[in-house]
Amino acid sequence: MKAYYHLPGLFEFYEFYKAFLPIFRDHREYFYDWCNIGSIYGAPGDCIWGGGRVGFGDADPKDVAALMKEYGISSRLTFSNSLLEDKHLYDAKCNELCELFDNDDSVKNGIIIYSDLLLEYIAQKYPNYYFVSSTTKVITDFDEFVRELDRSEFKYVVPDFRLNKEYEKLNALSDKQKEKVEFLCNECCYYGCYDRKNCYINVSRKALYDNCEDHICVSPDAAKGYRFSDAMQNPGFIGTKDIQKVYMPSGFSNFKIEGRSLGSAILLEFILYYMTKPEYQLKVREEIYLDSSLDLF
């Protein structure tokens, strides 16, 4: 059994992955043999179907698709906007994206989705995708989470990170249900947040070019921004030892790493921590840092 990581920044960190993926392929000995890359997810900055995070990905979609095809990695388009209406379904750019990534016959690509309206539209028009129920639904009730797992439309379901440690209930899931669970590992959001859904709604509005004010985070530490060291102290954090000793033995194998808006330097730290053997972390860091084409900061 392997752990499959779903990594951020399909469009946002294209240049980073162009440098990293050859290292991962050519020096597999640097990385834990119990894990692999399950997918890379993201959306272009001008994608109105996007959600979750304010998009800034500006890589050419054709280049992105070619890179993922070269390395046999599943691309996931992050279409988690929660405010879509019928009129938005015919957006030319989003449909062009769907058509481009729907044509890859070497690996099955996916859609991270919130809207059932959009799901039905894509499933009918672009039938080759699998679907991932987005964590932006903020599913914190375990019974609701189980109902989402039982929906046949979804290959994976990402619950709110506050369900990560519900061990007794998680272990009681069937094997089929466990195969569909994808845990969000490194969330730094305030564990007691009561306003998380409104944060995601604000992002959805911005994706639709609504000139709304920024969402004001209710976290007492909001001014600090994202810090991986703080995320590690979050009660919902899932670390490598948890994955190896708790989740994998219980039948869970899919783990999402957030970070589309955080920058490639922090993405590198995630990859070093979650995937890279300690004795090779410096080698990987040097390979990336010495790549003169990358602007990590």
PDB file of C-alpha atoms in Angstrom:
ATOM      1  CA  MET A   1       0.000   0.000   0.000  1.00  0.00           C
ATOM      2  CA  LYS A   2       1.230   3.487  -0.860  1.00  0.00           C
ATOM      3  CA  ALA A   3       0.283   6.972   0.233  1.00  0.00           C
ATOM      4  CA  TYR A   4      -0.703   9.211  -2.663  1.00  0.00           C
ATOM      5  CA  TYR A   5      -0.110  12.918  -2.278  1.00  0.00           C
ATOM      6  CA  HIS A   6      -2.234  15.440  -4.122  1.00  0.00           C
ATOM      7  CA  LEU A   7      -0.008  18.464  -4.538  1.00  0.00           C
ATOM      8  CA  PRO A   8      -0.913  22.142  -5.089  1.00  0.00           C
ATOM      9  CA  GLY A   9      -0.143  24.483  -7.953  1.00  0.00           C
ATOM     10  CA  LEU A  10      -0.847  22.846 -11.315  1.00  0.00           C
ATOM     11  CA  PHE A  11      -0.797  26.244 -13.039  1.00  0.00           C
ATOM     12  CA  GLU A  12       0.525  28.323 -10.160  1.00  0.00           C
ATOM     13  CA  PHE A  13       3.833  26.424  -9.782  1.00  0.00           C
ATOM     14  CA  TYR A  14       4.405  25.104 -13.280  1.00  0.00           C
ATOM     15  CA  GLU A  15       8.032  26.315 -13.347  1.00  0.00           C
ATOM     16  CA  PHE A  16       8.703  24.646 -10.007  1.00  0.00           C
ATOM     17  CA  TYR A  17       7.334  21.305 -11.157  1.00  0.00           C
ATOM     18  CA  LYS A  18       9.278  21.571 -14.393  1.00  0.00           C
ATOM     19  CA  ALA A  19      12.424  21.609 -12.224  1.00  0.00           C
ATOM     20  CA  PHE A  20      11.246  19.170  -9.541  1.00  0.00           C
ATOM     21  CA  LEU A  21       9.665  16.346 -11.523  1.00  0.00           C
ATOM     22  CA  PRO A  22      12.910  15.330 -13.291  1.00  0.00           C
ATOM     23  CA  ILE A  23      14.539  15.003  -9.852  1.00  0.00           C
ATOM     24  CA  PHE A  24      11.648  12.894  -8.601  1.00  0.00           C
ATOM     25  CA  ARG A  25      11.862  10.638 -11.663  1.00  0.00           C
ATOM     26  CA  ASP A  26      15.636  10.354 -11.981  1.00  0.00           C
ATOM     27  CA  HIS A  27      16.474  10.119  -8.269  1.00  0.00           C
ATOM     28  CA  ARG A  28      13.616   8.106  -6.844  1.00  0.00           C
ATOM     29  CA  GLU A  29      16.030   6.909  -4.144  1.00  0.00           C
ATOM     30  CA  TYR A  30      15.844  10.395  -2.598  1.00  0.00           C
ATOM     31  CA  PHE A  31      12.179   9.887  -1.766  1.00  0.00           C
ATOM     32  CA  TYR A  32      10.220   7.531   0.476  1.00  0.00           C
ATOM     33  CA  ASP A  33       9.229   4.367  -1.361  1.00  0.00           C
ATOM     34  CA  TRP A  34       5.909   4.259   0.512  1.00  0.00           C
ATOM     35  CA  CYS A  35       4.552   7.378  -1.191  1.00  0.00           C
ATOM     36  CA  ASN A  36       3.920   8.728  -4.669  1.00  0.00           C
ATOM     37  CA  ILE A  37       2.316  11.699  -6.414  1.00  0.00           C
ATOM     38  CA  GLY A  38      -1.383  11.045  -6.954  1.00  0.00           C
ATOM     39  CA  SER A  39      -2.167  14.304  -8.713  1.00  0.00           C
ATOM     40  CA  ILE A  40      -1.323  17.985  -8.985  1.00  0.00           C
ATOM     41  CA  TYR A  41      -4.232  20.413  -8.731  1.00  0.00           C
ATOM     42  CA  GLY A  42      -4.922  24.049  -9.477  1.00  0.00           C
ATOM     43  CA  ALA A  43      -6.566  26.575 -11.781  1.00  0.00           C
ATOM     44  CA  PRO A  44      -5.489  29.540 -13.927  1.00  0.00           C
ATOM     45  CA  GLY A  45      -5.890  32.986 -12.442  1.00  0.00           C
ATOM     46  CA  ASP A  46      -8.639  33.972 -14.898  1.00  0.00           C
ATOM     47  CA  CYS A  47     -10.815  30.915 -14.322  1.00  0.00           C
ATOM     48  CA  ILE A  48     -14.330  31.886 -13.204  1.00  0.00           C
ATOM     49  CA  TRP A  49     -15.114  28.308 -12.193  1.00  0.00           C
ATOM     50  CA  GLY A  50     -12.209  28.437  -9.760  1.00  0.00           C
ATOM     51  CA  GLY A  51     -12.543  28.583  -5.996  1.00  0.00           C
ATOM     52  CA  GLY A  52     -10.819  27.732  -2.739  1.00  0.00           C
ATOM     53  CA  ARG A  53      -8.042  30.241  -3.222  1.00  0.00           C
ATOM     54  CA  VAL A  54      -7.779  33.406  -5.290  1.00  0.00           C
ATOM     55  CA  GLY A  55      -6.107  32.167  -8.466  1.00  0.00           C
ATOM     56  CA  PHE A  56      -2.877  33.554  -9.865  1.00  0.00           C
ATOM     57  CA  GLY A  57      -1.694  30.713 -12.098  1.00  0.00           C
ATOM     58  CA  ASP A  58      -0.481  32.148 -15.392  1.00  0.00           C
ATOM     59  CA  ALA A  59       1.207  29.158 -17.028  1.00  0.00           C
ATOM     60  CA  ASP A  60       0.104  28.211 -20.533  1.00  0.00           C
ATOM     61  CA  PRO A  61      -2.436  25.378 -20.133  1.00  0.00           C
ATOM     62  CA  LYS A  62      -0.950  23.528 -23.113  1.00  0.00           C
ATOM     63  CA  ASP A  63       2.481  23.548 -21.468  1.00  0.00           C
ATOM     64  CA  VAL A  64       0.970  22.348 -18.197  1.00  0.00           C
ATOM     65  CA  ALA A  65      -0.921  19.525 -19.897  1.00  0.00           C
ATOM     66  CA  ALA A  66       2.216  18.450 -21.777  1.00  0.00           C
ATOM     67  CA  LEU A  67       4.310  18.380 -18.589  1.00  0.00           C
ATOM     68  CA  MET A  68       1.783  16.269 -16.693  1.00  0.00           C
ATOM     69  CA  LYS A  69       1.458  13.907 -19.645  1.00  0.00           C
ATOM     70  CA  GLU A  70       5.248  13.535 -19.866  1.00  0.00           C
ATOM     71  CA  TYR A  71       5.417  12.390 -16.242  1.00  0.00           C
ATOM     72  CA  GLY A  72       2.154  10.430 -16.203  1.00  0.00           C
ATOM     73  CA  ILE A  73       0.624  12.513 -13.416  1.00  0.00           C
ATOM     74  CA  SER A  74      -3.082  13.164 -13.061  1.00  0.00           C
ATOM     75  CA  SER A  75      -4.055  16.821 -13.484  1.00  0.00           C
ATOM     76  CA  ARG A  76      -6.897  18.102 -11.337  1.00  0.00           C
ATOM     77  CA  LEU A  77      -8.702  21.260 -12.385  1.00  0.00           C
ATOM     78  CA  THR A  78      -9.868  23.110  -9.279  1.00  0.00           C
ATOM     79  CA  PHE A  79     -13.398  24.194 -10.159  1.00  0.00           C
ATOM     80  CA  SER A  80     -14.739  24.666  -6.632  1.00  0.00           C
ATOM     81  CA  ASN A  81     -16.673  27.904  -7.123  1.00  0.00           C
ATOM     82  CA  SER A  82     -19.847  27.677  -5.030  1.00  0.00           C
ATOM     83  CA  LEU A  83     -21.797  30.504  -6.690  1.00  0.00           C
ATOM     84  CA  LEU A  84     -22.107  29.323 -10.282  1.00  0.00           C
ATOM     85  CA  GLU A  85     -25.306  29.808 -12.249  1.00  0.00           C
ATOM     86  CA  ASP A  86     -26.445  28.478 -15.626  1.00  0.00           C
ATOM     87  CA  LYS A  87     -25.031  31.527 -17.394  1.00  0.00           C
ATOM     88  CA  HIS A  88     -21.524  30.701 -16.157  1.00  0.00           C
ATOM     89  CA  LEU A  89     -21.447  27.195 -17.631  1.00  0.00           C
ATOM     90  CA  TYR A  90     -20.661  28.424 -21.116  1.00  0.00           C
ATOM     91  CA  ASP A  91     -17.532  30.381 -20.232  1.00  0.00           C
ATOM     92  CA  ALA A  92     -15.172  29.884 -23.169  1.00  0.00           C
ATOM     93  CA  LYS A  93     -11.894  29.722 -21.209  1.00  0.00           C
ATOM     94  CA  CYS A  94     -13.160  27.154 -18.726  1.00  0.00           C
ATOM     95  CA  ASN A  95     -14.620  24.977 -21.469  1.00  0.00           C
ATOM     96  CA  GLU A  96     -11.357  25.159 -23.404  1.00  0.00           C
ATOM     97  CA  LEU A  97      -9.551  23.949 -20.285  1.00  0.00           C
ATOM     98  CA  CYS A  98     -11.948  21.038 -19.945  1.00  0.00           C
ATOM     99  CA  GLU A  99     -11.509  20.099 -23.575  1.00  0.00           C
ATOM    100  CA  LEU A 100      -7.716  20.263 -23.356  1.00  0.00           C
ATOM    101  CA  PHE A 101      -7.342  18.048 -20.270  1.00  0.00           C
ATOM    102  CA  ASP A 102     -10.194  15.741 -21.288  1.00  0.00           C
ATOM    103  CA  ASN A 103      -8.169  14.620 -24.305  1.00  0.00           C
ATOM    104  CA  ASP A 104      -5.301  13.021 -22.373  1.00  0.00           C
ATOM    105  CA  ASP A 105      -5.579   9.283 -22.952  1.00  0.00           C
ATOM    106  CA  SER A 106      -2.389   8.417 -21.048  1.00  0.00           C
ATOM    107  CA  VAL A 107      -3.689   9.239 -17.557  1.00  0.00           C
ATOM    108  CA  LYS A 108      -7.138  10.038 -16.162  1.00  0.00           C
ATOM    109  CA  ASN A 109      -7.555  13.642 -15.079  1.00  0.00           C
ATOM    110  CA  GLY A 110      -9.918  14.984 -12.446  1.00  0.00           C
ATOM    111  CA  ILE A 111     -12.081  17.905 -11.398  1.00  0.00           C
ATOM    112  CA  ILE A 112     -12.231  19.234  -7.833  1.00  0.00           C
ATOM    113  CA  ILE A 113     -15.780  20.522  -7.607  1.00  0.00           C
ATOM    114  CA  TYR A 114     -18.368  22.137  -5.364  1.00  0.00           C
ATOM    115  CA  SER A 115     -21.339  22.859  -7.606  1.00  0.00           C
ATOM    116  CA  ASP A 116     -23.659  19.998  -8.569  1.00  0.00           C
ATOM    117  CA  LEU A 117     -24.794  22.161 -11.481  1.00  0.00           C
ATOM    118  CA  LEU A 118     -21.262  22.279 -12.853  1.00  0.00           C
ATOM    119  CA  LEU A 119     -20.686  18.593 -12.097  1.00  0.00           C
ATOM    120  CA  GLU A 120     -23.681  17.565 -14.192  1.00  0.00           C
ATOM    121  CA  TYR A 121     -22.596  19.842 -17.029  1.00  0.00           C
ATOM    122  CA  ILE A 122     -18.990  18.563 -17.133  1.00  0.00           C
ATOM    123  CA  ALA A 123     -19.974  14.914 -16.707  1.00  0.00           C
ATOM    124  CA  GLN A 124     -22.253  15.151 -19.717  1.00  0.00           C
ATOM    125  CA  LYS A 125     -20.007  17.217 -21.985  1.00  0.00           C
ATOM    126  CA  TYR A 126     -16.561  15.915 -20.931  1.00  0.00           C
ATOM    127  CA  PRO A 127     -17.101  12.314 -19.828  1.00  0.00           C
ATOM    128  CA  ASN A 128     -13.497  11.259 -19.158  1.00  0.00           C
ATOM    129  CA  TYR A 129     -12.984  13.105 -15.865  1.00  0.00           C
ATOM    130  CA  TYR A 130     -13.244  11.779 -12.336  1.00  0.00           C
ATOM    131  CA  PHE A 131     -14.638  14.103  -9.658  1.00  0.00           C
ATOM    132  CA  VAL A 132     -13.387  15.127  -6.221  1.00  0.00           C
ATOM    133  CA  SER A 133     -15.799  16.624  -3.707  1.00  0.00           C
ATOM    134  CA  SER A 134     -14.144  19.837  -2.562  1.00  0.00           C
ATOM    135  CA  THR A 135     -13.154  20.630   1.007  1.00  0.00           C
ATOM    136  CA  THR A 136     -14.704  24.075   0.363  1.00  0.00           C
ATOM    137  CA  LYS A 137     -18.039  22.447   1.217  1.00  0.00           C
ATOM    138  CA  VAL A 138     -16.765  22.560   4.815  1.00  0.00           C
ATOM    139  CA  ILE A 139     -18.217  19.181   5.752  1.00  0.00           C
ATOM    140  CA  THR A 140     -17.697  18.976   9.512  1.00  0.00           C
ATOM    141  CA  ASP A 141     -20.619  16.692  10.367  1.00  0.00           C
ATOM    142  CA  PHE A 142     -19.499  13.077  10.097  1.00  0.00           C
ATOM    143  CA  ASP A 143     -22.877  11.733   8.987  1.00  0.00           C
ATOM    144  CA  GLU A 144     -22.961  14.307   6.198  1.00  0.00           C
ATOM    145  CA  PHE A 145     -19.437  13.259   5.265  1.00  0.00           C
ATOM    146  CA  VAL A 146     -20.536   9.614   4.999  1.00  0.00           C
ATOM    147  CA  ARG A 147     -23.419  10.606   2.748  1.00  0.00           C
ATOM    148  CA  GLU A 148     -20.948  12.433   0.517  1.00  0.00           C
ATOM    149  CA  LEU A 149     -18.711   9.357   0.397  1.00  0.00           C
ATOM    150  CA  ASP A 150     -21.670   7.278  -0.719  1.00  0.00           C
ATOM    151  CA  ARG A 151     -22.373   9.502  -3.715  1.00  0.00           C
ATOM    152  CA  SER A 152     -21.405   7.578  -6.837  1.00  0.00           C
ATOM    153  CA  GLU A 153     -20.364  10.742  -8.690  1.00  0.00           C
ATOM    154  CA  PHE A 154     -17.247  11.167  -6.577  1.00  0.00           C
ATOM    155  CA  LYS A 155     -14.034   9.190  -6.714  1.00  0.00           C
ATOM    156  CA  TYR A 156     -12.666  11.122  -3.731  1.00  0.00           C
ATOM    157  CA  VAL A 157     -14.122  13.298  -0.988  1.00  0.00           C
ATOM    158  CA  VAL A 158     -12.056  15.834   0.967  1.00  0.00           C
ATOM    159  CA  PRO A 159     -13.655  16.462   4.371  1.00  0.00           C
ATOM    160  CA  ASP A 160     -13.008  19.508   6.498  1.00  0.00           C
ATOM    161  CA  PHE A 161      -9.694  19.114   8.317  1.00  0.00           C
ATOM    162  CA  ARG A 162     -11.513  19.006  11.644  1.00  0.00           C
ATOM    163  CA  LEU A 163     -12.672  15.473  10.874  1.00  0.00           C
ATOM    164  CA  ASN A 164      -9.073  14.253  10.471  1.00  0.00           C
ATOM    165  CA  LYS A 165      -8.778  12.870  13.990  1.00  0.00           C
ATOM    166  CA  GLU A 166     -12.197  11.222  14.279  1.00  0.00           C
ATOM    167  CA  TYR A 167     -10.378   7.899  14.420  1.00  0.00           C
ATOM    168  CA  GLU A 168     -13.173   5.712  15.772  1.00  0.00           C
ATOM    169  CA  LYS A 169     -15.675   6.867  13.156  1.00  0.00           C
ATOM    170  CA  LEU A 170     -13.104   6.815  10.358  1.00  0.00           C
ATOM    171  CA  ASN A 171     -12.046   3.269  11.180  1.00  0.00           C
ATOM    172  CA  ALA A 172     -15.694   2.163  11.097  1.00  0.00           C
ATOM    173  CA  LEU A 173     -15.980   3.134   7.413  1.00  0.00           C
ATOM    174  CA  SER A 174     -16.127   0.357   4.838  1.00  0.00           C
ATOM    175  CA  ASP A 175     -13.066  -0.379   2.691  1.00  0.00           C
ATOM    176  CA  LYS A 176     -14.839   1.179  -0.292  1.00  0.00           C
ATOM    177  CA  GLN A 177     -15.518   4.359   1.657  1.00  0.00           C
ATOM    178  CA  LYS A 178     -11.945   4.538   2.965  1.00  0.00           C
ATOM    179  CA  GLU A 179     -10.612   4.405  -0.593  1.00  0.00           C
ATOM    180  CA  LYS A 180     -12.515   7.608  -1.339  1.00  0.00           C
ATOM    181  CA  VAL A 181     -11.321   9.641   1.661  1.00  0.00           C
ATOM    182  CA  GLU A 182      -8.711  12.290   0.905  1.00  0.00           C
ATOM    183  CA  PHE A 183      -7.408  14.022   4.021  1.00  0.00           C
ATOM    184  CA  LEU A 184      -6.279  17.646   4.016  1.00  0.00           C
ATOM    185  CA  CYS A 185      -3.010  17.350   5.933  1.00  0.00           C
ATOM    186  CA  ASN A 186      -1.424  20.738   6.492  1.00  0.00           C
ATOM    187  CA  GLU A 187      -4.222  23.221   7.102  1.00  0.00           C
ATOM    188  CA  CYS A 188      -3.161  26.217   9.168  1.00  0.00           C
ATOM    189  CA  CYS A 189      -6.660  27.663   9.537  1.00  0.00           C
ATOM    190  CA  TYR A 190      -7.910  28.425  13.036  1.00  0.00           C
ATOM    191  CA  TYR A 191      -9.259  25.105  14.371  1.00  0.00           C
ATOM    192  CA  GLY A 192     -12.163  26.868  16.059  1.00  0.00           C
ATOM    193  CA  CYS A 193     -13.083  28.867  12.956  1.00  0.00           C
ATOM    194  CA  TYR A 194     -16.840  29.420  12.563  1.00  0.00           C
ATOM    195  CA  ASP A 195     -16.533  31.454   9.365  1.00  0.00           C
ATOM    196  CA  ARG A 196     -14.597  29.159   7.043  1.00  0.00           C
ATOM    197  CA  LYS A 197     -17.427  28.764   4.537  1.00  0.00           C
ATOM    198  CA  ASN A 198     -17.780  32.544   4.164  1.00  0.00           C
ATOM    199  CA  CYS A 199     -14.078  32.742   3.397  1.00  0.00           C
ATOM    200  CA  TYR A 200     -14.553  30.347   0.479  1.00  0.00           C
ATOM    201  CA  ILE A 201     -17.677  32.194  -0.700  1.00  0.00           C
ATOM    202  CA  ASN A 202     -15.635  35.393  -0.839  1.00  0.00           C
ATOM    203  CA  VAL A 203     -13.095  33.673  -3.097  1.00  0.00           C
ATOM    204  CA  SER A 204     -15.905  32.430  -5.336  1.00  0.00           C
ATOM    205  CA  ARG A 205     -17.204  35.986  -5.685  1.00  0.00           C
ATOM    206  CA  LYS A 206     -13.758  37.254  -6.629  1.00  0.00           C
ATOM    207  CA  ALA A 207     -13.404  34.521  -9.260  1.00  0.00           C
ATOM    208  CA  LEU A 208     -16.617  35.808 -10.831  1.00  0.00           C
ATOM    209  CA  TYR A 209     -15.028  39.269 -11.014  1.00  0.00           C
ATOM    210  CA  ASP A 210     -17.196  40.607  -8.222  1.00  0.00           C
ATOM    211  CA  ASN A 211     -15.382  43.659  -6.877  1.00  0.00           C
ATOM    212  CA  CYS A 212     -16.081  42.713  -3.266  1.00  0.00           C
ATOM    213  CA  GLU A 213     -14.031  43.451  -0.197  1.00  0.00           C
ATOM    214  CA  ASP A 214     -11.582  40.875   1.118  1.00  0.00           C
ATOM    215  CA  HIS A 215     -12.863  38.425   3.683  1.00  0.00           C
ATOM    216  CA  ILE A 216     -11.721  39.316   7.193  1.00  0.00           C
ATOM    217  CA  CYS A 217     -10.311  36.219   8.866  1.00  0.00           C
ATOM    218  CA  VAL A 218     -11.577  35.577  12.393  1.00  0.00           C
ATOM    219  CA  SER A 219      -8.425  33.751  13.487  1.00  0.00           C
ATOM    220  CA  PRO A 220      -6.605  35.430  16.385  1.00  0.00           C
ATOM    221  CA  ASP A 221      -3.338  34.796  14.499  1.00  0.00           C
ATOM    222  CA  ALA A 222      -4.529  35.885  11.051  1.00  0.00           C
ATOM    223  CA  ALA A 223      -1.892  38.619  10.771  1.00  0.00           C
ATOM    224  CA  LYS A 224       0.902  36.018  10.829  1.00  0.00           C
ATOM    225  CA  GLY A 225      -0.221  34.388   7.603  1.00  0.00           C
ATOM    226  CA  TYR A 226       0.570  30.758   6.793  1.00  0.00           C
ATOM    227  CA  ARG A 227       3.493  29.169   8.638  1.00  0.00           C
ATOM    228  CA  PHE A 228       4.186  25.480   8.284  1.00  0.00           C
ATOM    229  CA  SER A 229       5.503  25.362  11.841  1.00  0.00           C
ATOM    230  CA  ASP A 230       2.140  26.659  13.053  1.00  0.00           C
ATOM    231  CA  ALA A 231       0.253  24.202  10.841  1.00  0.00           C
ATOM    232  CA  MET A 232       2.170  21.391  12.535  1.00  0.00           C
ATOM    233  CA  GLN A 233       0.669  22.486  15.860  1.00  0.00           C
ATOM    234  CA  ASN A 234      -2.871  22.476  14.488  1.00  0.00           C
ATOM    235  CA  PRO A 235      -5.007  19.735  16.136  1.00  0.00           C
ATOM    236  CA  GLY A 236      -6.015  18.544  12.658  1.00  0.00           C
ATOM    237  CA  PHE A 237      -2.450  18.295  11.304  1.00  0.00           C
ATOM    238  CA  ILE A 238      -1.450  14.995   9.699  1.00  0.00           C
ATOM    239  CA  GLY A 239       2.300  14.365   9.639  1.00  0.00           C
ATOM    240  CA  THR A 240       4.366  11.642   8.016  1.00  0.00           C
ATOM    241  CA  LYS A 241       4.365   9.454  11.134  1.00  0.00           C
ATOM    242  CA  ASP A 242       0.579   9.746  11.329  1.00  0.00           C
ATOM    243  CA  ILE A 243       0.289   8.691   7.692  1.00  0.00           C
ATOM    244  CA  GLN A 244       2.595   5.689   8.140  1.00  0.00           C
ATOM    245  CA  LYS A 245       1.489   4.493  11.555  1.00  0.00           C
ATOM    246  CA  VAL A 246      -2.172   5.509  11.807  1.00  0.00           C
ATOM    247  CA  TYR A 247      -3.837   6.174   8.471  1.00  0.00           C
ATOM    248  CA  MET A 248      -2.188   3.717   6.078  1.00  0.00           C
ATOM    249  CA  PRO A 249      -2.562   0.703   8.427  1.00  0.00           C
ATOM    250  CA  SER A 250      -6.245   1.636   8.734  1.00  0.00           C
ATOM    251  CA  GLY A 251      -6.739   1.555   4.959  1.00  0.00           C
ATOM    252  CA  PHE A 252      -6.418   5.242   3.983  1.00  0.00           C
ATOM    253  CA  SER A 253      -4.081   6.226   1.171  1.00  0.00           C
ATOM    254  CA  ASN A 254      -4.951   9.694  -0.160  1.00  0.00           C
ATOM    255  CA  PHE A 255      -3.590  12.905   1.312  1.00  0.00           C
ATOM    256  CA  LYS A 256      -3.991  16.452   0.065  1.00  0.00           C
ATOM    257  CA  ILE A 257      -1.351  19.123   0.620  1.00  0.00           C
ATOM    258  CA  GLU A 258      -2.667  22.681   0.475  1.00  0.00           C
ATOM    259  CA  GLY A 259      -0.591  25.641  -0.676  1.00  0.00           C
ATOM    260  CA  ARG A 260      -1.618  27.089  -4.046  1.00  0.00           C
ATOM    261  CA  SER A 261      -1.294  30.640  -2.721  1.00  0.00           C
ATOM    262  CA  LEU A 262       1.804  30.196  -0.578  1.00  0.00           C
ATOM    263  CA  GLY A 263       4.746  30.324  -2.981  1.00  0.00           C
ATOM    264  CA  SER A 264       7.125  27.726  -4.358  1.00  0.00           C
ATOM    265  CA  ALA A 265       9.635  28.012  -1.494  1.00  0.00           C
ATOM    266  CA  ILE A 266       7.000  26.777   0.958  1.00  0.00           C
ATOM    267  CA  LEU A 267       5.861  24.127  -1.527  1.00  0.00           C
ATOM    268  CA  LEU A 268       9.430  22.836  -1.541  1.00  0.00           C
ATOM    269  CA  GLU A 269       9.347  22.574   2.257  1.00  0.00           C
ATOM    270  CA  PHE A 270       6.161  20.506   2.044  1.00  0.00           C
ATOM    271  CA  ILE A 271       7.787  18.147  -0.452  1.00  0.00           C
ATOM    272  CA  LEU A 272      10.923  17.839   1.669  1.00  0.00           C
ATOM    273  CA  TYR A 273       8.898  17.033   4.773  1.00  0.00           C
ATOM    274  CA  TYR A 274       6.250  14.715   3.317  1.00  0.00           C
ATOM    275  CA  MET A 275       8.139  12.937   0.552  1.00  0.00           C
ATOM    276  CA  THR A 276      11.912  13.236   0.925  1.00  0.00           C
ATOM    277  CA  LYS A 277      14.176  11.037   3.021  1.00  0.00           C
ATOM    278  CA  PRO A 278      16.005  13.169   5.620  1.00  0.00           C
ATOM    279  CA  GLU A 279      19.461  12.261   4.318  1.00  0.00           C
ATOM    280  CA  TYR A 280      18.553  13.554   0.852  1.00  0.00           C
ATOM    281  CA  GLN A 281      16.664  16.707   1.768  1.00  0.00           C
ATOM    282  CA  LEU A 282      19.705  18.928   1.312  1.00  0.00           C
ATOM    283  CA  LYS A 283      20.394  17.403  -2.109  1.00  0.00           C
ATOM    284  CA  VAL A 284      16.863  18.103  -3.273  1.00  0.00           C
ATOM    285  CA  ARG A 285      16.921  21.618  -1.807  1.00  0.00           C
ATOM    286  CA  GLU A 286      20.223  22.379  -3.555  1.00  0.00           C
ATOM    287  CA  GLU A 287      18.979  21.026  -6.888  1.00  0.00           C
ATOM    288  CA  ILE A 288      15.971  23.334  -6.711  1.00  0.00           C
ATOM    289  CA  TYR A 289      17.722  26.397  -5.261  1.00  0.00           C
ATOM    290  CA  LEU A 290      20.521  26.231  -7.827  1.00  0.00           C
ATOM    291  CA  ASP A 291      18.078  26.189 -10.731  1.00  0.00           C
ATOM    292  CA  SER A 292      18.606  29.710 -12.044  1.00  0.00           C
ATOM    293  CA  SER A 293      15.249  29.714 -13.846  1.00  0.00           C
ATOM    294  CA  LEU A 294      13.289  29.597 -10.590  1.00  0.00           C
ATOM    295  CA  ASP A 295      12.238  32.540  -8.467  1.00  0.00           C
ATOM    296  CA  LEU A 296      11.463  30.814  -5.171  1.00  0.00           C
ATOM    297  CA  PHE A 297      10.865  33.971  -3.209  1.00  0.00           C
TER     298      PHE A 297
END
